[in-house]
PDB file of C-alpha atoms in Angstrom:
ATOM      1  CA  UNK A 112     -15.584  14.499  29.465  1.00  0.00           C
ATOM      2  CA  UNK A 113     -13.986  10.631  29.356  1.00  0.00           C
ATOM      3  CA  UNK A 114     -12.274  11.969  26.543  1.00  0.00           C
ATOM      4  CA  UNK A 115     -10.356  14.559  27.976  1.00  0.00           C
ATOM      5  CA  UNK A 116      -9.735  12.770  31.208  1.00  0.00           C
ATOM      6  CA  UNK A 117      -8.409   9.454  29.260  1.00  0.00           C
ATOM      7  CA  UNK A 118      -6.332  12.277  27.250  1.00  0.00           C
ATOM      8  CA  UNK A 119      -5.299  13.607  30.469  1.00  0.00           C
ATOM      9  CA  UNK A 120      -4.100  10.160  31.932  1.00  0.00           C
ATOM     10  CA  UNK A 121      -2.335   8.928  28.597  1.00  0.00           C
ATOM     11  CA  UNK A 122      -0.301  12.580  28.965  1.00  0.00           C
ATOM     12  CA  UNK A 123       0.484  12.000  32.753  1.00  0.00           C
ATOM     13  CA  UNK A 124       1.777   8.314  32.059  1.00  0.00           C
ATOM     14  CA  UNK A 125       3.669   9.497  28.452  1.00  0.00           C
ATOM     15  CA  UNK A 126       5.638  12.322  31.334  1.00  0.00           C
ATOM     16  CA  UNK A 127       6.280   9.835  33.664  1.00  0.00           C
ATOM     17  CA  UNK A 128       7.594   7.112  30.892  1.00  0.00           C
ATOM     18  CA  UNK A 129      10.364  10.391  29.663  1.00  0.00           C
ATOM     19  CA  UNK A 130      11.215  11.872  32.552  1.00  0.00           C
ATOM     20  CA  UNK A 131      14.217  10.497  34.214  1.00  0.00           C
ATOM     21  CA  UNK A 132      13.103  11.815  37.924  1.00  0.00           C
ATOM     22  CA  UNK A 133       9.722  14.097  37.798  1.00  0.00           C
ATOM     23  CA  UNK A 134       9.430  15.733  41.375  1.00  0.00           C
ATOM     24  CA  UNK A 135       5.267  16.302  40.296  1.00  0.00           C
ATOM     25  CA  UNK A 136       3.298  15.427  37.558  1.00  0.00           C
ATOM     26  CA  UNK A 137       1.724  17.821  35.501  1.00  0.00           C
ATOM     27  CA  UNK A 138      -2.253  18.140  34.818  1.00  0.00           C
ATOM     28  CA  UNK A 139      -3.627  19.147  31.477  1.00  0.00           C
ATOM     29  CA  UNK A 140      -7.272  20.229  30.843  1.00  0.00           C
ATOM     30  CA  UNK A 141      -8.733  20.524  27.283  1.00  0.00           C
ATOM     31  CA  UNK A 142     -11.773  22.050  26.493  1.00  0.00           C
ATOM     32  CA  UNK A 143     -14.428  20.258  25.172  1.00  0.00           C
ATOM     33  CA  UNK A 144     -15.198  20.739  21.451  1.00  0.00           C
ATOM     34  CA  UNK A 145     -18.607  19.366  21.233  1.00  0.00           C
ATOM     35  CA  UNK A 146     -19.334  15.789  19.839  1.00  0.00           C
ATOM     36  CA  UNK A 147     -17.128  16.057  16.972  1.00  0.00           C
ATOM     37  CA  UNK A 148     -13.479  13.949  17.842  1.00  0.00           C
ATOM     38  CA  UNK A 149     -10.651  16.201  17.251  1.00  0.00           C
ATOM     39  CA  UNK A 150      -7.333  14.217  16.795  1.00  0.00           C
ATOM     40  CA  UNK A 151      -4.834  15.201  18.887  1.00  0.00           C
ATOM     41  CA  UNK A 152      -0.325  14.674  18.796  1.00  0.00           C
ATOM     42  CA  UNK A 153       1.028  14.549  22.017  1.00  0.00           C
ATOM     43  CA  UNK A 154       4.667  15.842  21.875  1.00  0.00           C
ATOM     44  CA  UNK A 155       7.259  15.453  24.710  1.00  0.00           C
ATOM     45  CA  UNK A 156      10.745  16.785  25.543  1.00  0.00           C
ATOM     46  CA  UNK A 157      12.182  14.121  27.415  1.00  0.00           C
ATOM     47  CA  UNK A 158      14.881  16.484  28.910  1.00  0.00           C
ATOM     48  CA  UNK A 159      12.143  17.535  31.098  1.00  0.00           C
ATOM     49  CA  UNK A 160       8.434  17.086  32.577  1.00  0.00           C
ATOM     50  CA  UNK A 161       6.551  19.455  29.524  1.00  0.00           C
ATOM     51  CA  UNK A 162       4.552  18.218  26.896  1.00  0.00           C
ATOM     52  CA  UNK A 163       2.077  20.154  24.429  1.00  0.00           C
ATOM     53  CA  UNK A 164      -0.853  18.817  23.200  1.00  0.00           C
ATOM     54  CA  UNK A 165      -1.906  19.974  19.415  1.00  0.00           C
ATOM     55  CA  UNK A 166      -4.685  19.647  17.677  1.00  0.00           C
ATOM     56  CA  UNK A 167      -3.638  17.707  14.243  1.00  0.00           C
ATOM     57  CA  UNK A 168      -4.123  18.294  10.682  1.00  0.00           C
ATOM     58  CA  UNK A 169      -6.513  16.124   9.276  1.00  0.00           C
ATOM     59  CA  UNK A 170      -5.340  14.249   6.171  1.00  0.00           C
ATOM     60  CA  UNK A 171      -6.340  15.841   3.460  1.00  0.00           C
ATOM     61  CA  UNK A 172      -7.235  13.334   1.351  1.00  0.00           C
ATOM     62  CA  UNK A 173      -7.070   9.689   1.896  1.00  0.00           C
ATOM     63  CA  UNK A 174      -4.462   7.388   0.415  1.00  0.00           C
ATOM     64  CA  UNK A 175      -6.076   5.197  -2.745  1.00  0.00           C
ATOM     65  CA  UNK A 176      -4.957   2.180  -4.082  1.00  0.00           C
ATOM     66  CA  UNK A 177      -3.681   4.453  -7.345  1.00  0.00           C
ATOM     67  CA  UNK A 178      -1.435   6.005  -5.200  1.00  0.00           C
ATOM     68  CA  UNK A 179       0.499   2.940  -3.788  1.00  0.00           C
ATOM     69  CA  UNK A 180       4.306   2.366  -4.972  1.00  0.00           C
ATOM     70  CA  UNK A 181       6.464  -0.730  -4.971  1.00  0.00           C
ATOM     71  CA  UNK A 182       9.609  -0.644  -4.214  1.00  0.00           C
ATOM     72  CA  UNK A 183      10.451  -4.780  -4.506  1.00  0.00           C
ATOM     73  CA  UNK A 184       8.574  -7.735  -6.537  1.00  0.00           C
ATOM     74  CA  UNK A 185       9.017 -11.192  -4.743  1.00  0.00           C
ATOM     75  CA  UNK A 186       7.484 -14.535  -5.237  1.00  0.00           C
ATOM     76  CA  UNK A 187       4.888 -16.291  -2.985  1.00  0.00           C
ATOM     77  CA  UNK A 188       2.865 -19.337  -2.982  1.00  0.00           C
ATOM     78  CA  UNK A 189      -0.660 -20.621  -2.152  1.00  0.00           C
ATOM     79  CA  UNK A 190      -2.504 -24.184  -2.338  1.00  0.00           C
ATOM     80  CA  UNK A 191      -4.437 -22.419  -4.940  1.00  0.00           C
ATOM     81  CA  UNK A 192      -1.795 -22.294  -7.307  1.00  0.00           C
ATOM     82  CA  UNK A 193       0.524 -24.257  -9.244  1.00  0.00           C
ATOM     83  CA  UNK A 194       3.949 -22.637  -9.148  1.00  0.00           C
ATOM     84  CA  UNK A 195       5.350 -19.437  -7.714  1.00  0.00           C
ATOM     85  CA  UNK A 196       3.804 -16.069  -8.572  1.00  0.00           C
ATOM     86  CA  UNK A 197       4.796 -12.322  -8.195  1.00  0.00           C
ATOM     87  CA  UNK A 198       3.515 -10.051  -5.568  1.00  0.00           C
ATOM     88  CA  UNK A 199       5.015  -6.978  -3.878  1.00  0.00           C
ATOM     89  CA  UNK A 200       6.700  -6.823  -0.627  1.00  0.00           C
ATOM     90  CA  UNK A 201       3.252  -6.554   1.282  1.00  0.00           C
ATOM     91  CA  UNK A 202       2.089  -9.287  -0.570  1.00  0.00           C
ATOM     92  CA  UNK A 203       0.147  -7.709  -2.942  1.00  0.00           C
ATOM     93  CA  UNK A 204      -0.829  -9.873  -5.345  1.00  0.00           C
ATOM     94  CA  UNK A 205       0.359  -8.733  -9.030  1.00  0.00           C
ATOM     95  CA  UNK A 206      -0.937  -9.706 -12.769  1.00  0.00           C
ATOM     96  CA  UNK A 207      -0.703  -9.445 -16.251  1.00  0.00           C
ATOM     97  CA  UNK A 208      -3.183  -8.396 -18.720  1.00  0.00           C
ATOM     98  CA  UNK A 209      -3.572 -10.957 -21.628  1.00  0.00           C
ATOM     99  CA  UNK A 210      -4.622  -7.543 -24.193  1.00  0.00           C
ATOM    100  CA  UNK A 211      -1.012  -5.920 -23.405  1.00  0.00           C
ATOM    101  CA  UNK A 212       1.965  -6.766 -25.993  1.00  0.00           C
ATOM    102  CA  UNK A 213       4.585  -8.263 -24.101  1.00  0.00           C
ATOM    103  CA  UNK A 214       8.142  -5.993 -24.430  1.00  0.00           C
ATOM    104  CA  UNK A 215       5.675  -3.201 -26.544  1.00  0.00           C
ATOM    105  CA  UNK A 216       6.492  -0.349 -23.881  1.00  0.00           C
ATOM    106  CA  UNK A 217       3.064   0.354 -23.516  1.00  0.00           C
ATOM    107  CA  UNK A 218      -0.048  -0.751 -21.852  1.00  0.00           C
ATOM    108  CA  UNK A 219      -3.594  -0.669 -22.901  1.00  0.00           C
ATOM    109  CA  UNK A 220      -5.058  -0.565 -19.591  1.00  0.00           C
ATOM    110  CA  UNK A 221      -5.733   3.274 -19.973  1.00  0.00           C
ATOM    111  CA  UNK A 222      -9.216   4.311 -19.528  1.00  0.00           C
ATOM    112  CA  UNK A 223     -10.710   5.040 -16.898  1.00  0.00           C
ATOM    113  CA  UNK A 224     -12.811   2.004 -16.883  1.00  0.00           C
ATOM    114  CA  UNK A 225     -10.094  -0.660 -16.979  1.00  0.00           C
ATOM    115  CA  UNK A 226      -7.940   1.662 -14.797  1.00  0.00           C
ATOM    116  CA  UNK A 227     -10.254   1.802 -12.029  1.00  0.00           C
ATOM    117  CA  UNK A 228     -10.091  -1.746 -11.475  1.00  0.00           C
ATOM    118  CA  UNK A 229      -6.786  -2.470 -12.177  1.00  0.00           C
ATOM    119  CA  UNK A 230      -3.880   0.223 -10.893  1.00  0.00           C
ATOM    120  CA  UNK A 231      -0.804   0.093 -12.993  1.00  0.00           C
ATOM    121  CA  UNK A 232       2.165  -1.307 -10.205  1.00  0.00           C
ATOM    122  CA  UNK A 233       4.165   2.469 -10.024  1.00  0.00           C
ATOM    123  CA  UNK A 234       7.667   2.660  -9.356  1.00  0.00           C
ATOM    124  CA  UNK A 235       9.597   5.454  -8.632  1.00  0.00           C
ATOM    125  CA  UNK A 236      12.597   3.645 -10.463  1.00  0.00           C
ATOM    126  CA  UNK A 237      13.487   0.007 -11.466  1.00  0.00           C
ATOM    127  CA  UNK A 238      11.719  -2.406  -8.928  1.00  0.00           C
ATOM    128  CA  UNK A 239      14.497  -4.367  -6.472  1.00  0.00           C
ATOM    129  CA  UNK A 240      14.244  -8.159  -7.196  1.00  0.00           C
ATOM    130  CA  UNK A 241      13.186  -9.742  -4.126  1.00  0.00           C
ATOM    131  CA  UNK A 242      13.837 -13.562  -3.242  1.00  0.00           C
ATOM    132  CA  UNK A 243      12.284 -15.839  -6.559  1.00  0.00           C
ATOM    133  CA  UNK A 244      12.588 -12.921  -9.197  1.00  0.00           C
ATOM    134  CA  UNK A 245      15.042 -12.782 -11.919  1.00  0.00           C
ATOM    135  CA  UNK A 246      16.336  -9.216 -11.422  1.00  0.00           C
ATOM    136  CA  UNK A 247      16.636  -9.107 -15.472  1.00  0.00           C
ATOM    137  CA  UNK A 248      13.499  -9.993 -16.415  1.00  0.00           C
ATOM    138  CA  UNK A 249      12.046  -6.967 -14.185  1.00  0.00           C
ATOM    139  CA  UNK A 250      11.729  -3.321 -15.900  1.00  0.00           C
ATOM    140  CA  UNK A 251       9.858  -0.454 -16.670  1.00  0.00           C
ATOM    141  CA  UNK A 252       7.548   1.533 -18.800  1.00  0.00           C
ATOM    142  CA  UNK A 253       6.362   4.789 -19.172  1.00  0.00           C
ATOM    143  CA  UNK A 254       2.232   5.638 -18.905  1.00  0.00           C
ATOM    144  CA  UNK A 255       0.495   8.229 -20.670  1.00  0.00           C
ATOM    145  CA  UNK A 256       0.286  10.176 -17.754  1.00  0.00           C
ATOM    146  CA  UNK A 257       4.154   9.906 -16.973  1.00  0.00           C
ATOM    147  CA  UNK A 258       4.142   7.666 -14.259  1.00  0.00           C
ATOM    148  CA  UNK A 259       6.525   4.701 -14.406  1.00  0.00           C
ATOM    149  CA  UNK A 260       4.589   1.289 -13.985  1.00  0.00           C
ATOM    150  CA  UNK A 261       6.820  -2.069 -13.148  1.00  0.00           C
ATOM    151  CA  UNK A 262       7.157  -4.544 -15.724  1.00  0.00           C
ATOM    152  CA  UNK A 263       8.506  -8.580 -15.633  1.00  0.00           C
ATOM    153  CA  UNK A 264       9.483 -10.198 -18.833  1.00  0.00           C
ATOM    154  CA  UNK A 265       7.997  -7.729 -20.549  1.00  0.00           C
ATOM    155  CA  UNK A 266       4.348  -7.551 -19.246  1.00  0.00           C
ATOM    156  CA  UNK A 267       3.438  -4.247 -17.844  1.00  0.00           C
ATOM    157  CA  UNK A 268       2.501  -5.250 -13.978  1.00  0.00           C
ATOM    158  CA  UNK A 269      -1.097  -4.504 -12.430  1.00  0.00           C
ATOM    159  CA  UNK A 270      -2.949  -4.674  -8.671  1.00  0.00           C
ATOM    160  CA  UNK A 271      -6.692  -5.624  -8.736  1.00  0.00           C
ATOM    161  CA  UNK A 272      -9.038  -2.697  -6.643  1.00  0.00           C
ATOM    162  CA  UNK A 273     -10.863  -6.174  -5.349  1.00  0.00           C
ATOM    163  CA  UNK A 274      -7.652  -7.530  -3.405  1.00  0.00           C
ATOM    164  CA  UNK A 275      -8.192  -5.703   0.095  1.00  0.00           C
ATOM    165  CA  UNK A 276      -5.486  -7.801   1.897  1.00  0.00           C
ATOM    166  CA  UNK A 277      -2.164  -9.239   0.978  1.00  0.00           C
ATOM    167  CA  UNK A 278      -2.168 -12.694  -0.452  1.00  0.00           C
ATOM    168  CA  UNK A 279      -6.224 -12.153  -1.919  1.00  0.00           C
ATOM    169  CA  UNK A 280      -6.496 -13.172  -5.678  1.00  0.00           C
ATOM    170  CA  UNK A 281      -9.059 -12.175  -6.529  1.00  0.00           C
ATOM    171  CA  UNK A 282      -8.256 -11.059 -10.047  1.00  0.00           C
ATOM    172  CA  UNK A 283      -7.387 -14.165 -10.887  1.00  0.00           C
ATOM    173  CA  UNK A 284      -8.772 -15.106 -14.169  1.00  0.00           C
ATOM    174  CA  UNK A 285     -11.195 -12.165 -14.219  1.00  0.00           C
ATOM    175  CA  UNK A 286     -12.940 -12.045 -17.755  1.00  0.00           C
ATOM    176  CA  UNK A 287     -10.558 -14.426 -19.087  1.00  0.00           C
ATOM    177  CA  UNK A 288      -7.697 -11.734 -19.921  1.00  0.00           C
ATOM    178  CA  UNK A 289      -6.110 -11.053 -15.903  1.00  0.00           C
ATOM    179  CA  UNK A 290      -3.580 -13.545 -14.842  1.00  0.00           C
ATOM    180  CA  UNK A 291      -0.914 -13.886 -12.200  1.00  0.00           C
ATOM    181  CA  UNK A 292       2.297 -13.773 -13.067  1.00  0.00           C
ATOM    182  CA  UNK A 293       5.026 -17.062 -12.540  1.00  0.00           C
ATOM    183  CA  UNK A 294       8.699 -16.718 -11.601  1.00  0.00           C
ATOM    184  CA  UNK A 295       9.276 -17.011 -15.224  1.00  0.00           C
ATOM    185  CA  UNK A 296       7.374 -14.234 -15.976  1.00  0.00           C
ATOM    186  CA  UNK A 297       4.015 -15.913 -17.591  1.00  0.00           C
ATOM    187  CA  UNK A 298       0.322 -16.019 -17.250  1.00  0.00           C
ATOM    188  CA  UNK A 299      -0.808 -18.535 -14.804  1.00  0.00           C
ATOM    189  CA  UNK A 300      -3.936 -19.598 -16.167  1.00  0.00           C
ATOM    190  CA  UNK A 301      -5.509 -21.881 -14.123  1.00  0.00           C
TER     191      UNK A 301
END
């Protein structure tokens, strides 16, 4: 019952936010649906004093790490590091991996092992070159499975699944072969 009067209250002060001179205030009253949360949209017309309240679609699948695109590569620092290193506009923090050719066109990261810790960097086209990146040195290749993944200098460009926020590294040096990458487009391994 809080839920639907809270509901209830957030509609009455969303109609009296869009309306430019309500004469009354409307009332809503929705059902209760048990103990299970159904999430609701609220959608107003702010021509008038009428909303409708839908139930919404629950995602159908949540949104992985695998799944996230960059659109621009940028440099950042830390006290942990010597130098400047690449990370996405986030702040994702992005590395190499030391068993990839550099400027081969491929990368071995490809099982499903090594690819469920470290997600290829997918582009939809050639990565913008954000403040700190040599817009030449940035590029792309082509994965088995046809998605494009970024690449700088030559390295094919990887997330790690254990960074949960922007700016963690912690990749960094993992098994001796995951590095980030420098402005210039090198391992940093310290």
């Amino acid at each position: 019952m809080r839920r639907v009067t809270f509901v209830s209250l957030l509609l009455v002060l969303v109609l009296a936010a869009c309306a430019s001179a309500p004469t009354e205030i409307p009332t809503l009253s929705i059902p209760e649906t048990g103990n299970t949360a159904t999430p609701m949209v609220i959608m107003t017309d702010t021509a008038s004093t009428t909303a409708t309240v839908e139930a919404a679609e629950p995602p159908t699948s949540a949104p992985t790490s695998s799944s996230t695109t960059a659109s621009t590569i940028m440099t950042s620092q830390s006290a942990d590091v010597t130098g400047n290193f690449l990370v996405d506009d986030p702040g994702r923090t992005i590395y190499v991996y030391a068993n990839d050719t550099q400027n081969s066109g491929t990368s071995t990261c490809t099982d499903t092992e090594c690819t469920s810790k470290w997600l290829p960097v997918v582009v939809t086209g050639t990565p913008t070159a954000g403040e700190g990146v040599d817009a030449t040195k940035l590029g792309t290749i082509t994965r088995d499975d046809g998605t494009m993944q970024a690449t700088y200098n030559g390295w094919p460009l990887y997330y790690y699944s254990g960074d949960v926020a922007p700016g963690d590294m912690n990749g960094q040096g993992m098994e001796g072969l995951w590095f980030l990458v420098s402005d210039m487009g090198d391992a940093i391994q310290q």
